[in-house]
Amino acid sequence: MRFYSFVSINNTIRLRQGELYARVSDLLEGAPEPVLHSIAHILLAKLYRKPVDRAQSARYRRYIGSHDITAKARLVRQMRGRKQIHSARGHHYDLEEIFEDLNRRFFHGLMGRPQLTWSLARARNRLGHYDPAHNTIVVSRVFDHPRVPRFVVEYILFHEMLHLKHPVKLRGTRRCVHSKEFLAEEKLFPNLDQAKQALNVI
Ligand SMILES: [Zn+2]
């Protein structure tokens, strides 16, 4: 039996190619042995469409209904269902603080601060992007992590700041996203190679 993370207490069982798969909510982890036996009984009865033994179902309901587990379920539901706040301040890095630091170091403090936000999803394919329509720089939440060195976050933000400074040019029909001037200025970032290397392995 494995414990799976469910927002609500929800146990399932199914038979696949002769193997029995049971999913039991992790809220029941640490439940006393008799309760786990009751769950197993209930799941098996459901699987084989047999009546559920009343004593077993009563024991299970008694446990689920007990004060502790309902409170725990509510708490876990709150934590898991919590809306990710669209914000510059992550758990580990504050994009506004990094922006101002980069602004001072590379732009003489002259760049107007756009909206800065960590992405809602943990997008790995998109490190960051600048959305000119909303004047917003979005950085993938994947990088708001203690294992990610600060210079990596700095580089992603710096790159997007350069997009602000060097708007996309149309050269004939071709869009030039990273112009010569853009790339030359990007080279001013002191850990450029290391940052690019790190981003390949993250
Ligand atoms: Zn770019």
Short mmCIF file of N, CA and C in Angstrom, two decimals, residues 48-190:
data_model
loop_
_atom_site.label_atom_id
_atom_site.label_comp_id
_atom_site.label_asym_id
_atom_site.label_seq_id
_atom_site.Cartn_x
_atom_site.Cartn_y
_atom_site.Cartn_z
N TYR A 48 -14.49 -5.74 -5.48
CA TYR A 48 -15.20 -6.96 -5.86
C TYR A 48 -16.71 -6.82 -5.74
N ARG A 49 -17.14 -5.57 -5.55
CA ARG A 49 -18.57 -5.28 -5.43
C ARG A 49 -19.25 -6.17 -4.39
N LYS A 50 -18.59 -6.29 -3.26
CA LYS A 50 -19.14 -7.06 -2.14
C LYS A 50 -19.61 -6.07 -1.09
N PRO A 51 -20.57 -6.48 -0.26
CA PRO A 51 -20.99 -5.55 0.79
C PRO A 51 -19.85 -5.27 1.77
N VAL A 52 -19.82 -4.04 2.25
CA VAL A 52 -18.78 -3.65 3.20
C VAL A 52 -19.23 -4.05 4.60
N ASP A 53 -18.35 -4.70 5.31
CA ASP A 53 -18.63 -5.08 6.68
C ASP A 53 -18.88 -3.82 7.52
N ARG A 54 -20.00 -3.82 8.26
CA ARG A 54 -20.40 -2.60 8.99
C ARG A 54 -19.41 -2.20 10.07
N ALA A 55 -18.86 -3.20 10.72
CA ALA A 55 -17.90 -2.88 11.79
C ALA A 55 -16.67 -2.19 11.20
N GLN A 56 -16.26 -2.68 10.02
CA GLN A 56 -15.08 -2.08 9.37
C GLN A 56 -15.36 -0.64 8.95
N SER A 57 -16.51 -0.43 8.34
CA SER A 57 -16.81 0.93 7.86
C SER A 57 -17.03 1.86 9.04
N ALA A 58 -17.60 1.34 10.13
CA ALA A 58 -17.79 2.17 11.32
C ALA A 58 -16.45 2.60 11.90
N ARG A 59 -15.51 1.66 11.93
CA ARG A 59 -14.18 1.99 12.49
C ARG A 59 -13.51 3.06 11.62
N TYR A 60 -13.63 2.91 10.32
CA TYR A 60 -13.03 3.87 9.40
C TYR A 60 -13.65 5.27 9.58
N ARG A 61 -15.00 5.30 9.60
CA ARG A 61 -15.67 6.60 9.75
C ARG A 61 -15.35 7.26 11.09
N ARG A 62 -15.25 6.41 12.12
CA ARG A 62 -14.95 6.96 13.44
C ARG A 62 -13.58 7.65 13.39
N TYR A 63 -12.64 7.01 12.73
CA TYR A 63 -11.30 7.58 12.65
C TYR A 63 -11.29 8.86 11.82
N ILE A 64 -11.92 8.80 10.65
CA ILE A 64 -11.97 9.97 9.76
C ILE A 64 -12.68 11.15 10.43
N GLY A 65 -13.74 10.82 11.18
CA GLY A 65 -14.53 11.87 11.81
C GLY A 65 -13.90 12.42 13.07
N SER A 66 -12.86 11.77 13.53
CA SER A 66 -12.25 12.23 14.77
C SER A 66 -11.67 13.62 14.57
N HIS A 67 -11.64 14.36 15.62
CA HIS A 67 -11.27 15.77 15.55
C HIS A 67 -9.94 15.99 14.83
N ASP A 68 -8.95 15.22 15.21
CA ASP A 68 -7.60 15.38 14.66
C ASP A 68 -7.55 15.33 13.14
N ILE A 69 -8.15 14.28 12.62
CA ILE A 69 -7.97 14.06 11.19
C ILE A 69 -8.75 15.08 10.37
N THR A 70 -9.92 15.52 10.82
CA THR A 70 -10.64 16.53 10.05
C THR A 70 -9.89 17.86 10.08
N ALA A 71 -9.31 18.18 11.24
CA ALA A 71 -8.54 19.42 11.33
C ALA A 71 -7.32 19.34 10.42
N LYS A 72 -6.69 18.17 10.42
CA LYS A 72 -5.50 17.99 9.60
C LYS A 72 -5.88 18.09 8.12
N ALA A 73 -7.02 17.49 7.76
CA ALA A 73 -7.47 17.53 6.37
C ALA A 73 -7.73 18.96 5.93
N ARG A 74 -8.34 19.74 6.82
CA ARG A 74 -8.65 21.12 6.48
C ARG A 74 -7.35 21.91 6.27
N LEU A 75 -6.41 21.67 7.16
CA LEU A 75 -5.14 22.37 7.08
C LEU A 75 -4.40 22.03 5.78
N VAL A 76 -4.37 20.74 5.47
CA VAL A 76 -3.65 20.30 4.26
C VAL A 76 -4.33 20.87 3.03
N ARG A 77 -5.68 20.91 3.08
CA ARG A 77 -6.43 21.45 1.94
C ARG A 77 -6.07 22.93 1.74
N GLN A 78 -5.97 23.63 2.86
CA GLN A 78 -5.62 25.05 2.78
C GLN A 78 -4.23 25.24 2.17
N MET A 79 -3.30 24.43 2.63
CA MET A 79 -1.92 24.56 2.17
C MET A 79 -1.81 24.23 0.69
N ARG A 80 -2.42 23.09 0.29
CA ARG A 80 -2.26 22.65 -1.09
C ARG A 80 -3.07 23.50 -2.04
N GLY A 81 -4.23 23.97 -1.59
CA GLY A 81 -5.11 24.73 -2.48
C GLY A 81 -4.76 26.21 -2.50
N ARG A 82 -3.77 26.57 -1.67
CA ARG A 82 -3.42 27.98 -1.54
C ARG A 82 -3.04 28.57 -2.89
N LYS A 83 -3.63 29.68 -3.20
CA LYS A 83 -3.29 30.36 -4.45
C LYS A 83 -1.86 30.85 -4.38
N GLN A 84 -1.13 30.61 -5.43
CA GLN A 84 0.22 31.17 -5.50
C GLN A 84 0.06 32.67 -5.69
N ILE A 85 0.75 33.41 -4.88
CA ILE A 85 0.60 34.86 -4.99
C ILE A 85 1.49 35.35 -6.12
N HIS A 86 0.88 36.11 -7.00
CA HIS A 86 1.60 36.73 -8.10
C HIS A 86 2.43 37.85 -7.49
N SER A 87 3.71 37.61 -7.30
CA SER A 87 4.45 38.62 -6.56
C SER A 87 5.93 38.58 -6.89
N ALA A 88 6.58 39.70 -6.66
CA ALA A 88 8.01 39.80 -6.90
C ALA A 88 8.79 39.13 -5.78
N ARG A 89 8.16 39.06 -4.63
CA ARG A 89 8.85 38.48 -3.48
C ARG A 89 8.60 36.98 -3.43
N GLY A 90 9.64 36.22 -3.70
CA GLY A 90 9.51 34.77 -3.66
C GLY A 90 9.82 34.26 -2.27
N HIS A 91 10.00 32.97 -2.16
CA HIS A 91 10.37 32.41 -0.85
C HIS A 91 11.83 32.69 -0.56
N HIS A 92 12.65 32.75 -1.61
CA HIS A 92 14.09 32.91 -1.40
C HIS A 92 14.66 34.18 -2.01
N TYR A 93 14.10 34.60 -3.11
CA TYR A 93 14.63 35.78 -3.78
C TYR A 93 13.54 36.82 -4.00
N ASP A 94 13.92 38.07 -3.81
CA ASP A 94 13.00 39.17 -4.05
C ASP A 94 13.43 39.85 -5.35
N LEU A 95 12.60 39.71 -6.37
CA LEU A 95 12.96 40.23 -7.70
C LEU A 95 13.14 41.75 -7.69
N GLU A 96 12.37 42.44 -6.86
CA GLU A 96 12.50 43.91 -6.82
C GLU A 96 13.85 44.31 -6.27
N GLU A 97 14.25 43.60 -5.26
CA GLU A 97 15.55 43.91 -4.65
C GLU A 97 16.68 43.61 -5.65
N ILE A 98 16.58 42.50 -6.36
CA ILE A 98 17.61 42.15 -7.34
C ILE A 98 17.58 43.13 -8.51
N PHE A 99 16.36 43.52 -8.91
CA PHE A 99 16.24 44.50 -10.00
C PHE A 99 16.97 45.79 -9.64
N GLU A 100 16.71 46.31 -8.45
CA GLU A 100 17.33 47.59 -8.06
C GLU A 100 18.84 47.46 -7.98
N ASP A 101 19.30 46.32 -7.51
CA ASP A 101 20.74 46.06 -7.45
C ASP A 101 21.35 46.07 -8.86
N LEU A 102 20.70 45.37 -9.80
CA LEU A 102 21.19 45.32 -11.18
C LEU A 102 21.09 46.70 -11.83
N ASN A 103 20.02 47.39 -11.53
CA ASN A 103 19.80 48.73 -12.07
C ASN A 103 20.97 49.65 -11.70
N ARG A 104 21.37 49.57 -10.44
CA ARG A 104 22.50 50.38 -9.96
C ARG A 104 23.80 49.95 -10.64
N ARG A 105 24.01 48.62 -10.70
CA ARG A 105 25.29 48.12 -11.20
C ARG A 105 25.46 48.31 -12.71
N PHE A 106 24.38 48.17 -13.47
CA PHE A 106 24.54 48.14 -14.94
C PHE A 106 23.82 49.25 -15.69
N PHE A 107 22.87 49.91 -15.05
CA PHE A 107 22.09 50.89 -15.80
C PHE A 107 22.08 52.27 -15.14
N HIS A 108 23.08 52.53 -14.28
CA HIS A 108 23.18 53.81 -13.57
C HIS A 108 21.90 54.14 -12.81
N GLY A 109 21.14 53.12 -12.45
CA GLY A 109 19.90 53.34 -11.70
C GLY A 109 18.82 54.03 -12.50
N LEU A 110 18.98 54.05 -13.84
CA LEU A 110 18.07 54.86 -14.66
C LEU A 110 16.88 54.08 -15.22
N MET A 111 16.90 52.76 -15.09
CA MET A 111 15.82 52.00 -15.71
C MET A 111 14.57 52.06 -14.84
N GLY A 112 13.46 52.43 -15.46
CA GLY A 112 12.18 52.43 -14.73
C GLY A 112 11.80 51.00 -14.40
N ARG A 113 11.31 50.80 -13.19
CA ARG A 113 11.02 49.42 -12.80
C ARG A 113 9.69 48.95 -13.38
N PRO A 114 9.73 47.86 -14.17
CA PRO A 114 8.48 47.30 -14.67
C PRO A 114 7.83 46.46 -13.56
N GLN A 115 6.69 45.86 -13.83
CA GLN A 115 6.14 44.87 -12.90
C GLN A 115 7.07 43.69 -12.91
N LEU A 116 7.34 43.15 -11.75
CA LEU A 116 8.22 41.98 -11.66
C LEU A 116 7.46 40.89 -10.94
N THR A 117 7.52 39.70 -11.48
CA THR A 117 6.79 38.63 -10.80
C THR A 117 7.40 37.26 -11.08
N TRP A 118 7.30 36.41 -10.09
CA TRP A 118 7.63 35.00 -10.31
C TRP A 118 6.46 34.39 -11.06
N SER A 119 6.74 33.44 -11.93
CA SER A 119 5.66 32.80 -12.70
C SER A 119 4.77 32.01 -11.75
N LEU A 120 3.54 31.81 -12.16
CA LEU A 120 2.63 31.00 -11.33
C LEU A 120 3.01 29.54 -11.42
N ALA A 121 3.25 29.09 -12.64
CA ALA A 121 3.60 27.69 -12.82
C ALA A 121 5.11 27.55 -12.72
N ARG A 122 5.55 26.34 -12.45
CA ARG A 122 6.98 26.09 -12.37
C ARG A 122 7.52 25.77 -13.76
N ALA A 123 7.32 26.71 -14.67
CA ALA A 123 7.74 26.47 -16.05
C ALA A 123 9.25 26.31 -16.11
N ARG A 124 9.69 25.23 -16.70
CA ARG A 124 11.13 25.01 -16.84
C ARG A 124 11.62 25.40 -18.21
N ASN A 125 10.69 25.38 -19.18
CA ASN A 125 11.13 25.64 -20.55
C ASN A 125 11.35 27.13 -20.79
N ARG A 126 10.69 27.94 -19.99
CA ARG A 126 10.82 29.38 -20.17
C ARG A 126 11.45 29.96 -18.91
N LEU A 127 12.69 30.39 -19.02
CA LEU A 127 13.39 30.90 -17.85
C LEU A 127 12.76 32.19 -17.37
N GLY A 128 12.51 33.04 -18.36
CA GLY A 128 11.93 34.33 -18.03
C GLY A 128 11.46 34.94 -19.31
N HIS A 129 10.61 35.95 -19.21
CA HIS A 129 10.26 36.69 -20.41
C HIS A 129 9.78 38.08 -20.03
N TYR A 130 9.90 38.96 -21.01
CA TYR A 130 9.40 40.31 -20.81
C TYR A 130 8.15 40.46 -21.66
N ASP A 131 7.08 40.88 -21.02
CA ASP A 131 5.81 41.06 -21.70
C ASP A 131 5.58 42.56 -21.86
N PRO A 132 5.87 43.09 -23.08
CA PRO A 132 5.78 44.55 -23.26
C PRO A 132 4.34 45.07 -23.09
N ALA A 133 3.35 44.25 -23.45
CA ALA A 133 1.96 44.71 -23.34
C ALA A 133 1.60 45.06 -21.90
N HIS A 134 2.15 44.30 -20.96
CA HIS A 134 1.85 44.56 -19.55
C HIS A 134 3.05 45.14 -18.80
N ASN A 135 4.10 45.47 -19.56
CA ASN A 135 5.33 45.96 -18.96
C ASN A 135 5.72 45.13 -17.74
N THR A 136 5.82 43.84 -17.97
CA THR A 136 6.08 42.91 -16.87
C THR A 136 7.20 41.94 -17.23
N ILE A 137 8.11 41.76 -16.28
CA ILE A 137 9.11 40.70 -16.42
C ILE A 137 8.67 39.54 -15.53
N VAL A 138 8.57 38.37 -16.15
CA VAL A 138 8.17 37.17 -15.42
C VAL A 138 9.36 36.23 -15.37
N VAL A 139 9.70 35.75 -14.18
CA VAL A 139 10.80 34.79 -14.03
C VAL A 139 10.21 33.48 -13.54
N SER A 140 10.66 32.38 -14.13
CA SER A 140 10.13 31.07 -13.74
C SER A 140 10.38 30.79 -12.26
N ARG A 141 9.34 30.37 -11.58
CA ARG A 141 9.40 30.09 -10.15
C ARG A 141 10.41 28.99 -9.79
N VAL A 142 10.76 28.19 -10.79
CA VAL A 142 11.76 27.13 -10.58
C VAL A 142 13.03 27.69 -9.92
N PHE A 143 13.33 28.96 -10.24
CA PHE A 143 14.60 29.52 -9.78
C PHE A 143 14.51 30.18 -8.40
N ASP A 144 13.31 30.20 -7.84
CA ASP A 144 13.15 30.75 -6.49
C ASP A 144 13.42 29.61 -5.50
N HIS A 145 14.67 29.22 -5.45
CA HIS A 145 15.04 28.01 -4.70
C HIS A 145 16.42 28.20 -4.10
N PRO A 146 16.63 27.72 -2.86
CA PRO A 146 17.93 27.95 -2.22
C PRO A 146 19.10 27.31 -2.96
N ARG A 147 18.83 26.26 -3.75
CA ARG A 147 19.94 25.62 -4.48
C ARG A 147 20.36 26.43 -5.69
N VAL A 148 19.54 27.37 -6.10
CA VAL A 148 19.87 28.19 -7.27
C VAL A 148 20.70 29.38 -6.80
N PRO A 149 21.94 29.49 -7.29
CA PRO A 149 22.77 30.62 -6.86
C PRO A 149 22.17 31.96 -7.31
N ARG A 150 22.42 32.97 -6.51
CA ARG A 150 21.84 34.28 -6.80
C ARG A 150 22.23 34.81 -8.19
N PHE A 151 23.49 34.55 -8.60
CA PHE A 151 23.91 35.12 -9.89
C PHE A 151 23.11 34.54 -11.06
N VAL A 152 22.53 33.36 -10.88
CA VAL A 152 21.70 32.77 -11.94
C VAL A 152 20.40 33.56 -12.08
N VAL A 153 19.78 33.87 -10.94
CA VAL A 153 18.56 34.68 -10.96
C VAL A 153 18.89 36.06 -11.51
N GLU A 154 20.04 36.59 -11.07
CA GLU A 154 20.47 37.91 -11.57
C GLU A 154 20.62 37.89 -13.08
N TYR A 155 21.21 36.82 -13.61
CA TYR A 155 21.42 36.76 -15.04
C TYR A 155 20.09 36.74 -15.80
N ILE A 156 19.15 35.93 -15.33
CA ILE A 156 17.85 35.84 -16.01
C ILE A 156 17.17 37.21 -16.03
N LEU A 157 17.21 37.86 -14.88
CA LEU A 157 16.58 39.18 -14.78
C LEU A 157 17.33 40.21 -15.64
N PHE A 158 18.66 40.16 -15.59
CA PHE A 158 19.48 41.07 -16.38
C PHE A 158 19.15 40.93 -17.87
N HIS A 159 19.05 39.68 -18.32
CA HIS A 159 18.72 39.41 -19.73
C HIS A 159 17.38 40.06 -20.10
N GLU A 160 16.40 39.90 -19.22
CA GLU A 160 15.08 40.48 -19.51
C GLU A 160 15.11 42.01 -19.45
N MET A 161 15.95 42.53 -18.56
CA MET A 161 16.10 44.00 -18.49
C MET A 161 16.67 44.52 -19.79
N LEU A 162 17.57 43.75 -20.40
CA LEU A 162 18.13 44.16 -21.69
C LEU A 162 17.04 44.17 -22.77
N HIS A 163 16.07 43.25 -22.64
CA HIS A 163 14.96 43.27 -23.60
C HIS A 163 14.15 44.56 -23.46
N LEU A 164 14.07 45.06 -22.25
CA LEU A 164 13.39 46.33 -22.02
C LEU A 164 14.14 47.46 -22.71
N LYS A 165 15.45 47.41 -22.55
CA LYS A 165 16.29 48.47 -23.08
C LYS A 165 16.42 48.40 -24.60
N HIS A 166 16.43 47.17 -25.13
CA HIS A 166 16.59 46.97 -26.58
C HIS A 166 15.33 46.32 -27.14
N PRO A 167 14.33 47.11 -27.43
CA PRO A 167 13.08 46.52 -27.95
C PRO A 167 13.33 45.76 -29.25
N VAL A 168 12.47 44.78 -29.50
CA VAL A 168 12.61 43.95 -30.70
C VAL A 168 12.52 44.84 -31.95
N LYS A 169 13.51 44.66 -32.82
CA LYS A 169 13.53 45.45 -34.06
C LYS A 169 13.10 44.58 -35.22
N LEU A 170 12.46 45.20 -36.17
CA LEU A 170 12.12 44.48 -37.39
C LEU A 170 13.18 44.80 -38.43
N ARG A 171 13.85 43.73 -38.90
CA ARG A 171 14.83 43.95 -39.96
C ARG A 171 14.27 43.26 -41.19
N GLY A 172 13.66 44.05 -42.05
CA GLY A 172 12.92 43.45 -43.16
C GLY A 172 11.73 42.74 -42.56
N THR A 173 11.61 41.44 -42.80
CA THR A 173 10.50 40.70 -42.21
C THR A 173 10.96 39.93 -40.98
N ARG A 174 12.27 39.96 -40.74
CA ARG A 174 12.82 39.16 -39.63
C ARG A 174 12.79 39.97 -38.34
N ARG A 175 12.32 39.34 -37.29
CA ARG A 175 12.35 39.99 -35.99
C ARG A 175 13.72 39.74 -35.38
N CYS A 176 14.35 40.83 -34.96
CA CYS A 176 15.65 40.66 -34.34
C CYS A 176 15.49 40.82 -32.84
N VAL A 177 15.50 39.70 -32.15
CA VAL A 177 15.24 39.73 -30.71
C VAL A 177 16.49 40.08 -29.93
N HIS A 178 17.59 39.41 -30.29
CA HIS A 178 18.85 39.67 -29.61
C HIS A 178 19.80 40.35 -30.59
N SER A 179 19.73 41.66 -30.62
CA SER A 179 20.54 42.43 -31.56
C SER A 179 22.01 42.38 -31.16
N LYS A 180 22.85 42.90 -32.04
CA LYS A 180 24.29 42.97 -31.76
C LYS A 180 24.53 43.78 -30.48
N GLU A 181 23.81 44.90 -30.37
CA GLU A 181 23.98 45.77 -29.19
C GLU A 181 23.54 45.03 -27.93
N PHE A 182 22.46 44.28 -28.06
CA PHE A 182 21.94 43.49 -26.93
C PHE A 182 23.02 42.52 -26.45
N LEU A 183 23.57 41.76 -27.40
CA LEU A 183 24.54 40.72 -27.03
C LEU A 183 25.83 41.32 -26.47
N ALA A 184 26.22 42.48 -27.03
CA ALA A 184 27.44 43.14 -26.53
C ALA A 184 27.23 43.57 -25.08
N GLU A 185 26.05 44.10 -24.80
CA GLU A 185 25.79 44.58 -23.44
C GLU A 185 25.63 43.40 -22.48
N GLU A 186 25.11 42.30 -22.98
CA GLU A 186 24.95 41.12 -22.12
C GLU A 186 26.30 40.63 -21.61
N LYS A 187 27.33 40.82 -22.44
CA LYS A 187 28.68 40.37 -22.07
C LYS A 187 29.22 41.12 -20.85
N LEU A 188 28.59 42.22 -20.48
CA LEU A 188 29.04 42.97 -19.30
C LEU A 188 28.73 42.21 -18.01
N PHE A 189 27.82 41.24 -18.09
CA PHE A 189 27.46 40.48 -16.89
C PHE A 189 28.67 39.62 -16.50
N PRO A 190 29.16 39.79 -15.26
CA PRO A 190 30.43 39.15 -14.90
C PRO A 190 30.42 37.61 -14.90
#
